[in-house]
């Protein structure tokens, strides 16, 4: 038997907060990890931390990826046992996604179908929990008796085959592969000017390959993150109040 891990997370971002307001679920993102240390973890999510509307297939990175922008993320990690044959089939399926990741898009329309219980499926498009359920189904291990496009992250919390192995702060997970590289107290100052010039070269002028980036906004840079991001978000807190009144 081989084990895979379904990782449910809550980053605390504005979009995650909005989803949580509607679903009342503690976690609104699902990922599939092939190893206990989460070194090979996949999902459908935003491709760039700054752009929540450009989504698709991603291999998630806890050091340089979107999660590094949200150091206080919480998670619940569940273990699912597969046969050796199912595990090999799952690896081959993931390899197909990795071979041409830009081919796959985020299934935003599918999210609309969940509240009305109507499956909306678009070729080569998935949302996070749909992807996890679908690849497991194709590997030969069907978890649910309904279309994968109707599966939400919260559905995994109640499945009898899933064993909870950890729940708490994401970056406190003892087996996290990147933990030894991720030192939140290591950096006192962040080179914000160099970071912005780098972003201009990579994202606007396309003069630099994204893989050559040297500076990342991550856990070690809490001070500038609060200065340049949290303060701006604080200016629109009244939007949250209006949203609560609207859904209330």
Tab-separated table of C-alpha atoms in Angstrom:
chain	number	residue	atom	x	y	z
A	1	UNK	CA	0.000	0.000	0.000
A	2	UNK	CA	1.107	3.565	-0.734
A	3	UNK	CA	-0.145	6.755	0.868
A	4	UNK	CA	-1.063	10.086	-0.673
A	5	UNK	CA	-2.084	13.182	1.248
A	6	UNK	CA	-4.998	15.533	0.708
A	7	UNK	CA	-4.124	18.966	2.060
A	8	UNK	CA	-6.912	21.405	2.908
A	9	UNK	CA	-5.782	24.969	3.547
A	10	UNK	CA	-6.975	28.395	4.561
A	11	UNK	CA	-4.607	31.226	3.643
A	12	UNK	CA	-6.648	34.050	5.095
A	13	UNK	CA	-6.578	35.979	1.799
A	14	UNK	CA	-9.474	38.227	0.817
A	15	UNK	CA	-10.766	35.694	-1.702
A	16	UNK	CA	-10.473	32.901	0.835
A	17	UNK	CA	-12.249	35.071	3.385
A	18	UNK	CA	-15.088	35.704	0.904
A	19	UNK	CA	-15.438	31.981	0.168
A	20	UNK	CA	-15.417	31.177	3.870
A	21	UNK	CA	-18.189	33.717	4.428
A	22	UNK	CA	-20.348	31.846	1.920
A	23	UNK	CA	-19.424	28.217	2.638
A	24	UNK	CA	-18.780	28.501	6.416
A	25	UNK	CA	-16.089	25.845	5.863
A	26	UNK	CA	-12.756	26.191	7.698
A	27	UNK	CA	-10.767	25.302	4.568
A	28	UNK	CA	-11.522	26.356	1.005
A	29	UNK	CA	-8.563	25.045	-0.955
A	30	UNK	CA	-7.583	21.430	-1.642
A	31	UNK	CA	-4.283	20.024	-2.888
A	32	UNK	CA	-2.944	16.530	-3.537
A	33	UNK	CA	0.498	15.549	-2.239
A	34	UNK	CA	2.291	12.380	-3.314
A	35	UNK	CA	4.691	12.431	-0.365
A	36	UNK	CA	4.408	12.909	3.379
A	37	UNK	CA	6.759	15.913	3.338
A	38	UNK	CA	4.573	17.659	0.714
A	39	UNK	CA	7.513	18.012	-1.671
A	40	UNK	CA	5.294	16.946	-4.576
A	41	UNK	CA	2.004	18.745	-4.085
A	42	UNK	CA	-0.373	19.724	-6.885
A	43	UNK	CA	-3.597	21.614	-7.331
A	44	UNK	CA	-5.461	24.139	-9.451
A	45	UNK	CA	-4.882	27.619	-8.101
A	46	UNK	CA	-3.465	31.019	-8.970
A	47	UNK	CA	-0.277	30.815	-11.019
A	48	UNK	CA	1.138	34.038	-9.571
A	49	UNK	CA	0.656	35.315	-5.998
A	50	UNK	CA	-0.333	38.782	-7.201
A	51	UNK	CA	-2.986	37.615	-9.654
A	52	UNK	CA	-5.867	35.623	-8.130
A	53	UNK	CA	-7.742	35.568	-11.454
A	54	UNK	CA	-5.094	33.789	-13.523
A	55	UNK	CA	-5.430	30.197	-12.404
A	56	UNK	CA	-4.547	26.761	-13.637
A	57	UNK	CA	-2.556	23.651	-12.836
A	58	UNK	CA	0.292	24.352	-10.414
A	59	UNK	CA	2.932	22.479	-8.499
A	60	UNK	CA	2.714	24.351	-5.237
A	61	UNK	CA	5.832	25.724	-3.586
A	62	UNK	CA	5.885	26.647	0.101
A	63	UNK	CA	9.077	28.699	-0.169
A	64	UNK	CA	8.531	30.786	-3.305
A	65	UNK	CA	4.893	30.190	-4.187
A	66	UNK	CA	1.582	31.737	-3.199
A	67	UNK	CA	1.567	30.185	0.277
A	68	UNK	CA	4.730	32.102	1.169
A	69	UNK	CA	2.644	35.286	1.038
A	70	UNK	CA	0.419	33.935	3.806
A	71	UNK	CA	2.673	32.698	6.631
A	72	UNK	CA	-0.276	32.285	9.012
A	73	UNK	CA	-2.051	29.764	6.778
A	74	UNK	CA	-3.790	26.893	8.538
A	75	UNK	CA	-4.319	23.394	7.207
A	76	UNK	CA	-5.717	19.926	7.731
A	77	UNK	CA	-3.739	17.049	6.201
A	78	UNK	CA	-5.411	13.714	5.504
A	79	UNK	CA	-3.800	10.431	4.528
A	80	UNK	CA	-5.357	8.185	1.896
A	81	UNK	CA	-4.024	4.679	1.252
A	82	UNK	CA	-3.800	3.482	-2.334
A	83	UNK	CA	-2.680	0.215	-3.842
A	84	UNK	CA	0.705	0.201	-5.563
A	85	UNK	CA	-1.044	0.034	-8.936
A	86	UNK	CA	-3.308	2.999	-8.141
A	87	UNK	CA	-0.319	5.020	-6.950
A	88	UNK	CA	1.617	4.362	-10.169
A	89	UNK	CA	-1.397	5.348	-12.267
A	90	UNK	CA	-1.753	8.517	-10.228
A	91	UNK	CA	1.899	9.419	-10.811
A	92	UNK	CA	1.449	8.939	-14.556
A	93	UNK	CA	-1.641	11.151	-14.549
A	94	UNK	CA	0.176	13.921	-12.689
A	95	UNK	CA	3.068	13.617	-15.160
A	96	UNK	CA	0.645	14.364	-18.002
A	97	UNK	CA	-0.429	17.564	-16.281
A	98	UNK	CA	3.168	18.550	-15.594
A	99	UNK	CA	4.209	17.972	-19.188
A	100	UNK	CA	2.062	20.830	-20.480
A	101	UNK	CA	0.720	22.803	-17.491
A	102	UNK	CA	-0.309	25.886	-19.500
A	103	UNK	CA	-2.853	23.799	-21.363
A	104	UNK	CA	-5.021	23.514	-18.269
A	105	UNK	CA	-7.185	26.369	-17.000
A	106	UNK	CA	-9.106	27.055	-13.829
A	107	UNK	CA	-12.755	26.058	-13.967
A	108	UNK	CA	-14.343	29.240	-12.639
A	109	UNK	CA	-17.675	28.304	-14.197
A	110	UNK	CA	-17.676	25.050	-12.247
A	111	UNK	CA	-17.761	26.976	-8.973
A	112	UNK	CA	-21.095	28.447	-9.990
A	113	UNK	CA	-22.584	24.981	-10.439
A	114	UNK	CA	-21.870	23.804	-6.885
A	115	UNK	CA	-24.525	25.890	-5.058
A	116	UNK	CA	-27.207	24.848	-7.532
A	117	UNK	CA	-26.016	21.216	-7.606
A	118	UNK	CA	-25.432	21.305	-11.339
A	119	UNK	CA	-22.093	19.957	-12.623
A	120	UNK	CA	-20.365	22.335	-15.027
A	121	UNK	CA	-17.425	20.673	-16.714
A	122	UNK	CA	-15.135	22.359	-19.234
A	123	UNK	CA	-12.439	20.411	-21.118
A	124	UNK	CA	-8.969	20.775	-19.596
A	125	UNK	CA	-10.356	22.949	-16.799
A	126	UNK	CA	-10.666	22.158	-13.098
A	127	UNK	CA	-10.963	23.855	-9.750
A	128	UNK	CA	-8.930	22.588	-6.813
A	129	UNK	CA	-11.201	19.968	-5.222
A	130	UNK	CA	-12.490	18.854	-8.624
A	131	UNK	CA	-8.905	18.149	-9.687
A	132	UNK	CA	-8.114	16.113	-6.566
A	133	UNK	CA	-11.269	14.013	-6.844
A	134	UNK	CA	-10.896	13.549	-10.613
A	135	UNK	CA	-7.281	12.329	-10.675
A	136	UNK	CA	-7.979	9.897	-7.836
A	137	UNK	CA	-11.004	8.648	-9.733
A	138	UNK	CA	-8.976	8.163	-12.915
A	139	UNK	CA	-6.300	6.362	-10.940
A	140	UNK	CA	-8.929	3.815	-9.944
A	141	UNK	CA	-9.830	5.050	-6.461
A	142	UNK	CA	-13.261	6.686	-6.517
A	143	UNK	CA	-14.065	8.521	-3.310
A	144	UNK	CA	-17.473	9.992	-4.127
A	145	UNK	CA	-20.573	8.810	-5.955
A	146	UNK	CA	-21.205	12.144	-7.647
A	147	UNK	CA	-19.361	14.127	-10.327
A	148	UNK	CA	-16.000	15.544	-9.316
A	149	UNK	CA	-17.213	18.976	-10.429
A	150	UNK	CA	-19.576	18.974	-7.422
A	151	UNK	CA	-16.901	18.107	-4.850
A	152	UNK	CA	-15.841	20.840	-2.437
A	153	UNK	CA	-12.770	20.891	-0.155
A	154	UNK	CA	-15.054	20.431	2.830
A	155	UNK	CA	-16.315	17.094	1.461
A	156	UNK	CA	-12.917	15.510	2.092
A	157	UNK	CA	-13.105	16.295	5.816
A	158	UNK	CA	-15.915	13.806	6.325
A	159	UNK	CA	-14.801	10.929	4.118
A	160	UNK	CA	-14.347	7.710	6.137
A	161	UNK	CA	-11.301	6.601	4.127
A	162	UNK	CA	-9.292	9.684	5.021
A	163	UNK	CA	-7.229	9.746	8.209
A	164	UNK	CA	-6.384	13.091	9.747
A	165	UNK	CA	-2.627	13.227	10.398
A	166	UNK	CA	-2.160	16.927	11.178
A	167	UNK	CA	-4.208	20.033	11.805
A	168	UNK	CA	-2.882	23.470	12.652
A	169	UNK	CA	-0.534	26.082	11.212
A	170	UNK	CA	0.781	25.054	7.819
A	171	UNK	CA	4.380	26.062	8.435
A	172	UNK	CA	4.437	24.192	11.738
A	173	UNK	CA	3.741	20.876	10.038
A	174	UNK	CA	6.671	18.792	11.340
A	175	UNK	CA	7.292	16.925	8.074
A	176	UNK	CA	7.196	19.954	5.761
A	177	UNK	CA	10.090	19.567	3.329
A	178	UNK	CA	10.956	23.264	3.188
A	179	UNK	CA	10.833	23.953	6.905
A	180	UNK	CA	14.615	24.043	7.379
A	181	UNK	CA	14.904	26.593	4.565
A	182	UNK	CA	12.052	28.714	5.815
A	183	UNK	CA	13.249	30.950	8.655
A	184	UNK	CA	10.722	33.733	9.334
A	185	UNK	CA	13.040	35.540	11.786
A	186	UNK	CA	16.114	35.404	9.579
A	187	UNK	CA	15.519	38.621	7.639
A	188	UNK	CA	15.199	42.039	9.232
A	189	UNK	CA	14.853	44.145	6.096
A	190	UNK	CA	13.472	43.405	2.689
A	191	UNK	CA	15.041	44.939	-0.487
A	192	UNK	CA	11.711	46.321	-1.651
A	193	UNK	CA	13.195	48.596	-4.334
A	194	UNK	CA	15.172	45.744	-5.894
A	195	UNK	CA	12.116	43.528	-5.649
A	196	UNK	CA	9.958	46.055	-7.526
A	197	UNK	CA	12.606	46.528	-10.238
A	198	UNK	CA	12.784	42.769	-10.620
A	199	UNK	CA	9.001	42.552	-10.902
A	200	UNK	CA	9.069	45.272	-13.573
A	201	UNK	CA	11.694	43.371	-15.573
A	202	UNK	CA	9.980	39.996	-15.304
A	203	UNK	CA	6.271	40.765	-15.324
A	204	UNK	CA	6.077	43.939	-17.457
A	205	UNK	CA	9.080	44.136	-19.749
A	206	UNK	CA	9.703	40.372	-19.896
A	207	UNK	CA	13.459	40.999	-19.859
A	208	UNK	CA	14.115	38.407	-17.194
A	209	UNK	CA	12.958	34.824	-16.889
A	210	UNK	CA	10.746	34.250	-13.856
A	211	UNK	CA	12.954	31.359	-12.800
A	212	UNK	CA	15.865	33.803	-12.395
A	213	UNK	CA	14.130	35.812	-9.683
A	214	UNK	CA	16.228	36.509	-6.595
A	215	UNK	CA	13.739	38.249	-4.323
A	216	UNK	CA	10.420	36.899	-3.087
A	217	UNK	CA	7.836	38.310	-0.714
A	218	UNK	CA	7.638	35.565	1.868
A	219	UNK	CA	7.399	34.794	5.578
A	220	UNK	CA	10.775	36.284	6.444
A	221	UNK	CA	9.631	39.669	5.213
A	222	UNK	CA	6.703	40.337	7.533
A	223	UNK	CA	7.563	43.991	8.091
A	224	UNK	CA	7.415	45.208	4.474
A	225	UNK	CA	4.504	42.909	3.801
A	226	UNK	CA	2.538	44.684	6.517
A	227	UNK	CA	3.668	48.088	5.299
A	228	UNK	CA	2.903	47.619	1.614
A	229	UNK	CA	0.029	45.172	1.680
A	230	UNK	CA	-1.833	44.982	4.974
A	231	UNK	CA	-2.051	48.757	5.280
A	232	UNK	CA	-3.657	48.971	1.851
A	233	UNK	CA	-6.069	46.188	2.667
A	234	UNK	CA	-6.966	48.016	5.846
A	235	UNK	CA	-8.230	50.948	3.795
A	236	UNK	CA	-11.021	48.803	2.392
A	237	UNK	CA	-12.173	47.136	5.586
A	238	UNK	CA	-15.540	48.771	5.124
A	239	UNK	CA	-15.972	46.499	2.073
A	240	UNK	CA	-15.920	43.500	4.392
A	241	UNK	CA	-18.601	45.103	6.533
A	242	UNK	CA	-20.776	45.728	3.495
A	243	UNK	CA	-20.214	42.146	2.329
A	244	UNK	CA	-21.330	40.760	5.700
A	245	UNK	CA	-24.449	42.897	5.622
A	246	UNK	CA	-25.151	41.773	2.040
A	247	UNK	CA	-24.893	38.036	2.774
A	248	UNK	CA	-26.490	38.377	6.174
